[in-house]
GROMACS .gro file of C-alpha atoms in nm:
model
  404
    1MET     CA    1  13.000  10.215  11.561
    2SER     CA    2  12.967  10.251  11.941
    3SER     CA    3  12.640  10.268  12.130
    4ASN     CA    4  12.572  10.475  12.438
    5ILE     CA    5  12.273  10.437  12.670
    6LYS     CA    6  12.236  10.663  12.975
    7VAL     CA    7  11.970  10.791  13.211
    8THR     CA    8  11.953  11.167  13.220
    9LEU     CA    9  11.739  11.473  13.272
   10ARG     CA   10  11.644  11.618  12.937
   11LYS     CA   11  11.676  11.996  12.941
   12LYS     CA   12  11.335  12.056  12.787
   13ALA     CA   13  11.087  12.172  13.050
   14ASN     CA   14  10.710  12.123  13.040
   15LYS     CA   15  10.458  12.401  13.105
   16GLN     CA   16  10.504  12.360  13.480
   17GLY     CA   17  10.880  12.410  13.453
   18PHE     CA   18  10.969  12.048  13.534
   19PHE     CA   19  11.214  11.840  13.331
   20PRO     CA   20  11.163  11.482  13.204
   21LEU     CA   21  11.359  11.184  13.331
   22VAL     CA   22  11.465  10.993  13.021
   23VAL     CA   23  11.687  10.717  12.886
   24ARG     CA   24  11.915  10.868  12.623
   25ILE     CA   25  12.001  10.628  12.343
   26THR     CA   26  12.288  10.724  12.111
   27LYS     CA   27  12.383  10.508  11.815
   28ASN     CA   28  12.600  10.613  11.519
   29ARG     CA   29  12.596  10.969  11.657
   30LYS     CA   30  12.217  10.981  11.641
   31THR     CA   31  12.021  11.026  11.962
   32ASN     CA   32  11.671  10.926  12.070
   33TYR     CA   33  11.502  10.969  12.406
   34LEU     CA   34  11.282  10.720  12.585
   35TYR     CA   35  11.059  10.903  12.833
   36THR     CA   36  10.986  10.746  13.173
   37GLY     CA   37  10.675  10.959  13.223
   38HIS     CA   38  10.817  11.137  13.528
   39TYR     CA   39  10.922  11.503  13.559
   40ILE     CA   40  11.119  11.674  13.835
   41ASP     CA   41  11.258  12.015  13.926
   42ILE     CA   42  11.612  12.053  13.792
   43LYS     CA   43  11.744  12.114  14.144
   44TYR     CA   44  11.675  11.748  14.230
   45TRP     CA   45  11.890  11.607  13.951
   46ASP     CA   46  12.247  11.490  14.029
   47GLU     CA   47  12.424  11.512  13.692
   48ASP     CA   48  12.751  11.357  13.812
   49ASN     CA   49  12.588  11.043  13.952
   50ARG     CA   50  12.298  11.048  13.707
   51GLU     CA   51  12.034  11.000  13.970
   52VAL     CA   52  11.760  11.185  14.157
   53ARG     CA   53  11.893  11.354  14.468
   54LYS     CA   54  11.787  11.213  14.804
   55SER     CA   55  11.623  11.545  14.887
   56HIS     CA   56  11.341  11.456  14.643
   57PRO     CA   57  11.050  11.294  14.836
   58ASN     CA   58  11.031  11.001  14.588
   59SER     CA   59  11.402  10.971  14.509
   60LYS     CA   60  11.431  10.600  14.596
   61ARG     CA   61  11.136  10.496  14.378
   62LEU     CA   62  11.244  10.714  14.086
   63ASN     CA   63  11.605  10.594  14.100
   64ASN     CA   64  11.492  10.230  14.104
   65LEU     CA   65  11.280  10.306  13.799
   66LEU     CA   66  11.580  10.459  13.620
   67ILE     CA   67  11.801  10.161  13.707
   68ASN     CA   68  11.540   9.920  13.567
   69LYS     CA   69  11.492  10.126  13.249
   70LEU     CA   70  11.868  10.143  13.195
   71ALA     CA   71  11.907   9.766  13.242
   72GLU     CA   72  11.614   9.702  13.010
   73ALA     CA   73  11.762   9.927  12.743
   74ASN     CA   74  12.103   9.760  12.759
   75GLN     CA   75  11.950   9.410  12.744
   76THR     CA   76  11.740   9.516  12.447
   77LEU     CA   77  12.052   9.640  12.270
   78ILE     CA   78  12.224   9.304  12.326
   79ASP     CA   79  11.919   9.111  12.203
   80LEU     CA   80  11.885   9.324  11.890
   81GLN     CA   81  12.255   9.294  11.807
   82THR     CA   82  12.216   8.916  11.823
   83HIS     CA   83  11.971   8.930  11.531
   84LYS     CA   84  12.095   9.234  11.337
   85ASN     CA   85  12.441   9.361  11.252
   86ASP     CA   86  12.343   9.724  11.242
   87ILE     CA   87  12.062   9.888  11.435
   88SER     CA   88  11.968  10.247  11.498
   89SER     CA   89  11.890  10.437  11.816
   90LYS     CA   90  11.534  10.467  11.688
   91GLN     CA   91  11.503  10.088  11.661
   92ILE     CA   92  11.635  10.041  12.014
   93LYS     CA   93  11.386  10.298  12.147
   94LYS     CA   94  11.100  10.133  11.958
   95GLU     CA   95  11.186   9.791  12.096
   96ILE     CA   96  11.206   9.916  12.455
   97ALA     CA   97  10.879  10.106  12.423
   98SER     CA   98  10.702   9.811  12.260
   99PRO     CA   99  10.904   9.490  12.310
  100LEU     CA  100  10.895   9.253  12.013
  101SER     CA  101  10.896   8.960  12.255
  102LYS     CA  102  10.547   9.066  12.359
  103THR     CA  103  10.420   9.060  12.001
  104SER     CA  104  10.159   8.786  11.981
  105PHE     CA  105  10.086   8.535  11.707
  106LYS     CA  106   9.760   8.718  11.638
  107ASP     CA  107   9.944   9.050  11.599
  108ILE     CA  108  10.166   8.907  11.324
  109ALA     CA  109   9.878   8.714  11.167
  110ASP     CA  110   9.662   9.028  11.144
  111LYS     CA  111   9.946   9.221  10.977
  112TYR     CA  112  10.005   8.933  10.734
  113LEU     CA  113   9.639   8.917  10.634
  114ASP     CA  114   9.629   9.294  10.600
  115GLU     CA  115   9.928   9.280  10.361
  116LEU     CA  116   9.749   9.018  10.149
  117GLU     CA  117   9.443   9.240  10.127
  118LYS     CA  118   9.643   9.551  10.037
  119THR     CA  119   9.828   9.364   9.761
  120ASN     CA  120   9.500   9.215   9.630
  121LYS     CA  121   9.611   8.855   9.687
  122LEU     CA  122   9.250   8.776   9.757
  123GLN     CA  123   9.252   8.401   9.690
  124ARG     CA  124   9.536   8.356   9.938
  125LEU     CA  125   9.362   8.592  10.181
  126SER     CA  126   9.040   8.392  10.164
  127SER     CA  127   9.219   8.064  10.235
  128ASP     CA  128   9.470   8.183  10.495
  129LYS     CA  129   9.222   8.396  10.688
  130ALA     CA  130   9.015   8.083  10.754
  131ARG     CA  131   9.327   7.889  10.858
  132VAL     CA  132   9.445   8.161  11.095
  133GLY     CA  133   9.095   8.167  11.240
  134HIS     CA  134   9.105   7.791  11.306
  135PHE     CA  135   9.428   7.826  11.507
  136VAL     CA  136   9.325   8.139  11.699
  137ARG     CA  137   8.996   7.978  11.802
  138PHE     CA  138   9.175   7.657  11.899
  139VAL     CA  139   9.426   7.826  12.133
  140ASP     CA  140   9.157   8.069  12.258
  141ASN     CA  141   9.426   8.322  12.350
  142ASP     CA  142   9.476   8.646  12.156
  143ASP     CA  143   9.803   8.705  12.344
  144LEU     CA  144   9.963   8.370  12.255
  145SER     CA  145  10.335   8.427  12.199
  146PHE     CA  146  10.548   8.247  11.943
  147ARG     CA  147  10.754   8.095  12.228
  148GLU     CA  148  10.438   7.909  12.331
  149ILE     CA  149  10.391   7.755  11.986
  150ASP     CA  150  10.579   7.429  12.027
  151GLU     CA  151  10.556   7.076  11.887
  152ALA     CA  152  10.309   6.961  12.150
  153LEU     CA  153  10.068   7.248  12.076
  154LEU     CA  154  10.089   7.192  11.699
  155ARG     CA  155  10.025   6.819  11.736
  156ARG     CA  156   9.717   6.893  11.949
  157PHE     CA  157   9.601   7.143  11.687
  158SER     CA  158   9.647   6.884  11.410
  159MET     CA  159   9.442   6.631  11.604
  160TYR     CA  160   9.173   6.893  11.668
  161LEU     CA  161   9.145   6.962  11.293
  162LYS     CA  162   9.115   6.592  11.214
  163THR     CA  163   8.869   6.498  11.487
  164SER     CA  164   8.664   6.809  11.559
  165ARG     CA  165   8.665   6.978  11.220
  166LYS     CA  166   8.682   6.653  11.019
  167VAL     CA  167   8.927   6.792  10.764
  168SER     CA  168   9.159   6.594  10.538
  169GLN     CA  169   9.530   6.546  10.602
  170ARG     CA  170   9.605   6.784  10.317
  171SER     CA  171   9.394   7.053  10.486
  172VAL     CA  172   9.582   6.991  10.812
  173ILE     CA  173   9.911   7.050  10.628
  174ASN     CA  174   9.776   7.368  10.468
  175ASN     CA  175   9.689   7.500  10.815
  176LEU     CA  176  10.036   7.416  10.946
  177ILE     CA  177  10.199   7.588  10.647
  178VAL     CA  178  10.033   7.918  10.739
  179ILE     CA  179  10.158   7.887  11.098
  180ARG     CA  180  10.507   7.806  10.967
  181THR     CA  181  10.496   8.110  10.737
  182LEU     CA  182  10.408   8.337  11.030
  183TYR     CA  183  10.668   8.174  11.256
  184ASN     CA  184  10.938   8.237  10.994
  185LYS     CA  185  10.822   8.598  10.972
  186ALA     CA  186  10.850   8.629  11.352
  187ILE     CA  187  11.207   8.491  11.340
  188ARG     CA  188  11.308   8.745  11.074
  189LEU     CA  189  11.162   9.026  11.284
  190GLY     CA  190  11.355   8.908  11.590
  191ILE     CA  191  11.037   8.824  11.783
  192VAL     CA  192  11.141   8.466  11.860
  193ASP     CA  193  11.470   8.279  11.855
  194ARG     CA  194  11.525   8.031  11.570
  195LYS     CA  195  11.632   7.763  11.819
  196LEU     CA  196  11.266   7.741  11.928
  197TYR     CA  197  11.150   7.666  11.571
  198PRO     CA  198  10.900   7.378  11.601
  199PHE     CA  199  10.919   7.266  11.237
  200GLY     CA  200  11.173   7.031  11.080
  201ALA     CA  201  11.258   6.672  10.996
  202ASP     CA  202  11.273   6.564  11.361
  203LYS     CA  203  10.988   6.795  11.472
  204ILE     CA  204  10.666   6.894  11.292
  205ARG     CA  205  10.709   6.779  10.932
  206ILE     CA  206  10.534   6.955  10.647
  207LYS     CA  207  10.470   6.683  10.393
  208PHE     CA  208  10.172   6.667  10.163
  209PRO     CA  209  10.005   6.327  10.142
  210GLU     CA  210   9.968   6.176   9.798
  211THR     CA  211   9.628   6.262   9.656
  212GLU     CA  212   9.442   6.078   9.387
  213LYS     CA  213   9.347   6.296   9.092
  214ILE     CA  214   9.054   6.149   8.903
  215GLY     CA  215   8.955   6.279   8.562
  216LEU     CA  216   8.679   6.183   8.324
  217THR     CA  217   8.727   5.953   8.027
  218ILE     CA  218   8.650   6.039   7.664
  219GLU     CA  219   8.323   5.845   7.685
  220GLU     CA  220   8.216   6.028   8.001
  221ILE     CA  221   8.286   6.368   7.846
  222GLN     CA  222   8.096   6.268   7.533
  223SER     CA  223   7.798   6.183   7.752
  224ILE     CA  224   7.812   6.535   7.900
  225GLU     CA  225   7.838   6.689   7.550
  226ALA     CA  226   7.535   6.488   7.434
  227LEU     CA  227   7.301   6.591   7.718
  228ASP     CA  228   6.985   6.769   7.608
  229ASN     CA  229   6.676   6.912   7.775
  230LEU     CA  230   6.894   7.096   8.027
  231SER     CA  231   6.767   7.403   8.208
  232GLU     CA  232   6.926   7.733   8.109
  233GLN     CA  233   7.140   7.736   8.426
  234LYS     CA  234   7.259   7.379   8.380
  235ALA     CA  235   7.332   7.432   8.011
  236HIS     CA  236   7.538   7.738   8.099
  237ALA     CA  237   7.734   7.549   8.368
  238ARG     CA  238   7.797   7.266   8.120
  239ASN     CA  239   7.918   7.516   7.858
  240VAL     CA  240   8.163   7.686   8.094
  241TRP     CA  241   8.294   7.347   8.207
  242LEU     CA  242   8.346   7.231   7.848
  243PHE     CA  243   8.510   7.564   7.757
  244SER     CA  244   8.756   7.504   8.039
  245PHE     CA  245   8.821   7.144   7.936
  246TYR     CA  246   8.870   7.228   7.566
  247LEU     CA  247   9.148   7.469   7.670
  248ALA     CA  248   9.344   7.219   7.881
  249GLY     CA  249   9.153   7.282   8.201
  250MET     CA  250   9.169   7.660   8.207
  251ARG     CA  251   9.089   7.791   8.555
  252ALA     CA  252   8.732   7.910   8.607
  253GLY     CA  253   8.846   8.260   8.703
  254ASP     CA  254   9.033   8.296   8.375
  255VAL     CA  255   8.741   8.158   8.172
  256LEU     CA  256   8.498   8.410   8.320
  257LYS     CA  257   8.732   8.704   8.252
  258ILE     CA  258   8.757   8.633   7.878
  259LYS     CA  259   8.634   8.923   7.664
  260TRP     CA  260   8.524   8.918   7.302
  261SER     CA  261   8.820   9.144   7.227
  262ASP     CA  262   9.052   8.863   7.344
  263ILE     CA  263   8.936   8.651   7.051
  264TYR     CA  264   9.071   8.735   6.706
  265ASP     CA  265   9.244   8.562   6.413
  266GLY     CA  266   9.084   8.237   6.529
  267ARG     CA  267   9.281   8.251   6.855
  268LEU     CA  268   9.226   8.334   7.221
  269HIS     CA  269   9.478   8.580   7.366
  270TYR     CA  270   9.461   8.622   7.742
  271ARG     CA  271   9.667   8.692   8.051
  272MET     CA  272   9.658   8.415   8.309
  273GLY     CA  273   9.535   8.540   8.645
  274LYS     CA  274   9.756   8.318   8.861
  275ASN     CA  275  10.098   8.422   8.728
  276GLU     CA  276  10.021   8.701   8.479
  277LYS     CA  277  10.152   8.497   8.184
  278LEU     CA  278  10.034   8.618   7.842
  279LEU     CA  279   9.909   8.321   7.640
  280SER     CA  280   9.761   8.251   7.299
  281PHE     CA  281   9.567   7.942   7.187
  282ARG     CA  282   9.399   7.855   6.859
  283LEU     CA  283   9.034   7.800   6.938
  284PRO     CA  284   8.912   7.444   6.875
  285ALA     CA  285   8.601   7.409   6.658
  286LYS     CA  286   8.407   7.287   6.963
  287ILE     CA  287   8.469   7.618   7.141
  288ASN     CA  288   8.352   7.817   6.840
  289SER     CA  289   8.023   7.627   6.860
  290LEU     CA  290   7.990   7.715   7.230
  291LEU     CA  291   8.057   8.083   7.166
  292LYS     CA  292   7.754   8.107   6.935
  293PHE     CA  293   7.528   8.064   7.240
  294TYR     CA  294   7.660   8.392   7.384
  295GLU     CA  295   7.698   8.614   7.077
  296THR     CA  296   7.346   8.754   7.105
  297ASP     CA  297   7.430   8.900   7.448
  298LYS     CA  298   7.743   9.075   7.320
  299ARG     CA  299   7.706   9.448   7.393
  300PHE     CA  300   8.040   9.579   7.266
  301ASN     CA  301   8.383   9.447   7.170
  302GLU     CA  302   8.527   9.479   7.521
  303ASP     CA  303   8.232   9.297   7.673
  304PHE     CA  304   8.280   8.971   7.863
  305VAL     CA  305   8.183   8.651   7.682
  306PHE     CA  306   8.012   8.498   7.986
  307PRO     CA  307   7.750   8.688   8.188
  308GLU     CA  308   7.894   8.653   8.539
  309MET     CA  309   8.143   8.941   8.501
  310LYS     CA  310   7.930   9.181   8.294
  311ASN     CA  311   7.825   9.386   8.599
  312ALA     CA  312   8.153   9.356   8.787
  313ASN     CA  313   8.330   9.667   8.914
  314LEU     CA  314   8.657   9.620   8.728
  315LYS     CA  315   8.828   9.878   8.948
  316ASN     CA  316   8.748   9.677   9.259
  317PRO     CA  317   8.954   9.353   9.288
  318LYS     CA  318   8.734   9.237   9.577
  319ASP     CA  319   8.420   9.261   9.366
  320ILE     CA  320   8.586   9.064   9.085
  321PHE     CA  321   8.711   8.799   9.328
  322ASN     CA  322   8.371   8.763   9.495
  323LYS     CA  323   8.188   8.731   9.163
  324VAL     CA  324   8.427   8.457   9.046
  325LYS     CA  325   8.394   8.276   9.378
  326THR     CA  326   8.014   8.295   9.369
  327ALA     CA  327   8.002   8.178   9.008
  328ASN     CA  328   8.234   7.883   9.077
  329LYS     CA  329   8.014   7.773   9.365
  330LYS     CA  330   7.703   7.803   9.144
  331PHE     CA  331   7.863   7.603   8.862
  332ASN     CA  332   7.968   7.323   9.096
  333LYS     CA  333   7.612   7.296   9.229
  334TYR     CA  334   7.473   7.248   8.878
  335LEU     CA  335   7.758   7.016   8.775
  336VAL     CA  336   7.651   6.771   9.048
  337GLN     CA  337   7.309   6.753   8.882
  338ILE     CA  338   7.466   6.724   8.537
  339ALA     CA  339   7.678   6.431   8.656
  340GLU     CA  340   7.363   6.256   8.778
  341LYS     CA  341   7.184   6.315   8.447
  342ALA     CA  342   7.488   6.180   8.255
  343ALA     CA  343   7.498   5.875   8.488
  344LEU     CA  344   7.855   5.950   8.598
  345ASN     CA  345   7.996   5.779   8.905
  346LYS     CA  346   8.270   6.039   8.943
  347LYS     CA  347   8.266   6.378   9.112
  348LEU     CA  348   8.215   6.661   8.866
  349THR     CA  349   8.344   7.009   8.954
  350MET     CA  350   8.502   7.294   8.760
  351HIS     CA  351   8.849   7.177   8.867
  352ILE     CA  352   8.782   6.826   8.735
  353ALA     CA  353   8.802   6.976   8.383
  354ARG     CA  354   9.176   7.009   8.437
  355HIS     CA  355   9.207   6.655   8.571
  356SER     CA  356   9.004   6.525   8.278
  357PHE     CA  357   9.236   6.686   8.026
  358GLY     CA  358   9.532   6.529   8.208
  359ASN     CA  359   9.363   6.190   8.220
  360ILE     CA  360   9.285   6.182   7.845
  361SER     CA  361   9.622   6.324   7.737
  362GLY     CA  362   9.804   6.064   7.951
  363ASP     CA  363  10.141   6.005   7.786
  364LYS     CA  364  10.024   6.100   7.436
  365ILE     CA  365  10.168   6.456   7.450
  366PRO     CA  366  10.533   6.551   7.520
  367ILE     CA  367  10.574   6.684   7.872
  368GLN     CA  368  10.714   7.018   7.750
  369MET     CA  369  10.401   7.073   7.540
  370LEU     CA  370  10.180   6.983   7.836
  371GLN     CA  371  10.371   7.240   8.041
  372LYS     CA  372  10.265   7.506   7.789
  373LEU     CA  373   9.906   7.386   7.781
  374TYR     CA  374   9.879   7.375   8.160
  375ARG     CA  375  10.057   7.713   8.189
  376HIS     CA  376  10.297   7.575   8.452
  377SER     CA  377  10.604   7.786   8.535
  378SER     CA  378  10.817   7.474   8.591
  379VAL     CA  379  10.827   7.151   8.393
  380THR     CA  380  10.880   6.971   8.725
  381THR     CA  381  10.530   7.079   8.828
  382THR     CA  382  10.395   6.933   8.504
  383ILE     CA  383  10.581   6.604   8.555
  384HIS     CA  384  10.442   6.565   8.907
  385TYR     CA  385  10.092   6.659   8.796
  386GLN     CA  386  10.082   6.436   8.488
  387ALA     CA  387  10.224   6.140   8.680
  388ASN     CA  388   9.874   6.098   8.822
  389PHE     CA  389   9.743   6.007   8.476
  390MET     CA  390  10.031   5.818   8.307
  391HIS     CA  391   9.966   5.449   8.363
  392LYS     CA  392  10.051   5.282   8.029
  393GLU     CA  393  10.405   5.176   8.118
  394THR     CA  394  10.306   5.026   8.453
  395ASP     CA  395  10.001   4.862   8.297
  396ASP     CA  396  10.214   4.706   8.018
  397ALA     CA  397  10.477   4.591   8.268
  398LEU     CA  398  10.213   4.422   8.481
  399GLU     CA  399  10.061   4.249   8.179
  400LYS     CA  400  10.402   4.114   8.072
  401VAL     CA  401  10.446   3.945   8.409
  402ILE     CA  402  10.103   3.797   8.471
  403ASN     CA  403   9.990   3.725   8.115
  404PHE     CA  404  10.110   3.367   8.088
   0.00000   0.00000   0.00000
């Protein structure tokens, strides 16, 4: 469909009887008007030449303004058509009034974080908000455009994270991923041209470094199980950790959300918080022993097993998220002390329960079964995860060569 952009005098007078000078944008037979902010008497308008008559005291200045607005509108139309096959007169008007090219990184970042909050993706929000903050503070420019985000700037930012903030290479990559996500969003919105994209094989590469996942051994877990004379807080942290481990490293957030009503017929039935999967596990005898510690505090069938969520506002996702986050931090503090008491030389955190299950299972369990236990959506994820703990074949191969 054809487009038509003209300067004109809109025949809609204000209270003083003057008419607005506008850019008329017609697309697919729909018209929108972009106001210049100037009004004149109708006698000064030359309809044939579409300009302000010379008899107007400011005719030269107003006509130059109209020429510039017309050129801007036509250039905007060309730019938009480069990115989109079909655009409306309203879109053209919006772009002229508030050019996308002037949209800053912070503008897009704020909208992105707002979307995460509105959709209750609070874990992502917590992580990405900090990462956006690192970059915004580093550039110290709220008006930084996406055109200014090039390889050189990203390399300086990476070095800043490593040297000034002392973060790991994995954390550096996580920060770059957020910037890449926002840059891709800016490309889709037509804010920046794809040819300026600073990421890629020959530019800024997003590649996670290999990380060593260390889990506890059977003997080390037995030493934790056997600990006595623990304070109430430490005993509780130990119980939650063991509960997680006994169920293949269930995430702390899922453990804390378990209700007594989720347990029946000797099984735990729950919906995984990360991907909403509905799962069912037969409870090991060791878990049944743990549950006895909390039965006396059971108020009703729908009550939470563990105390951290009992006073949570279940209608407020932020309150739930904050209580899980606070509890996880508290558990990890006590687990450090538990590790010392058990004479462990390894780091002990809630997440290590998952690594420990992987370390002990090794290659004893078929990978498809491990996928179910870990609640992974893809078996490929399970293969990559479990590869950290499967050493028997390499150990046997090494022995065959050197044992002579």
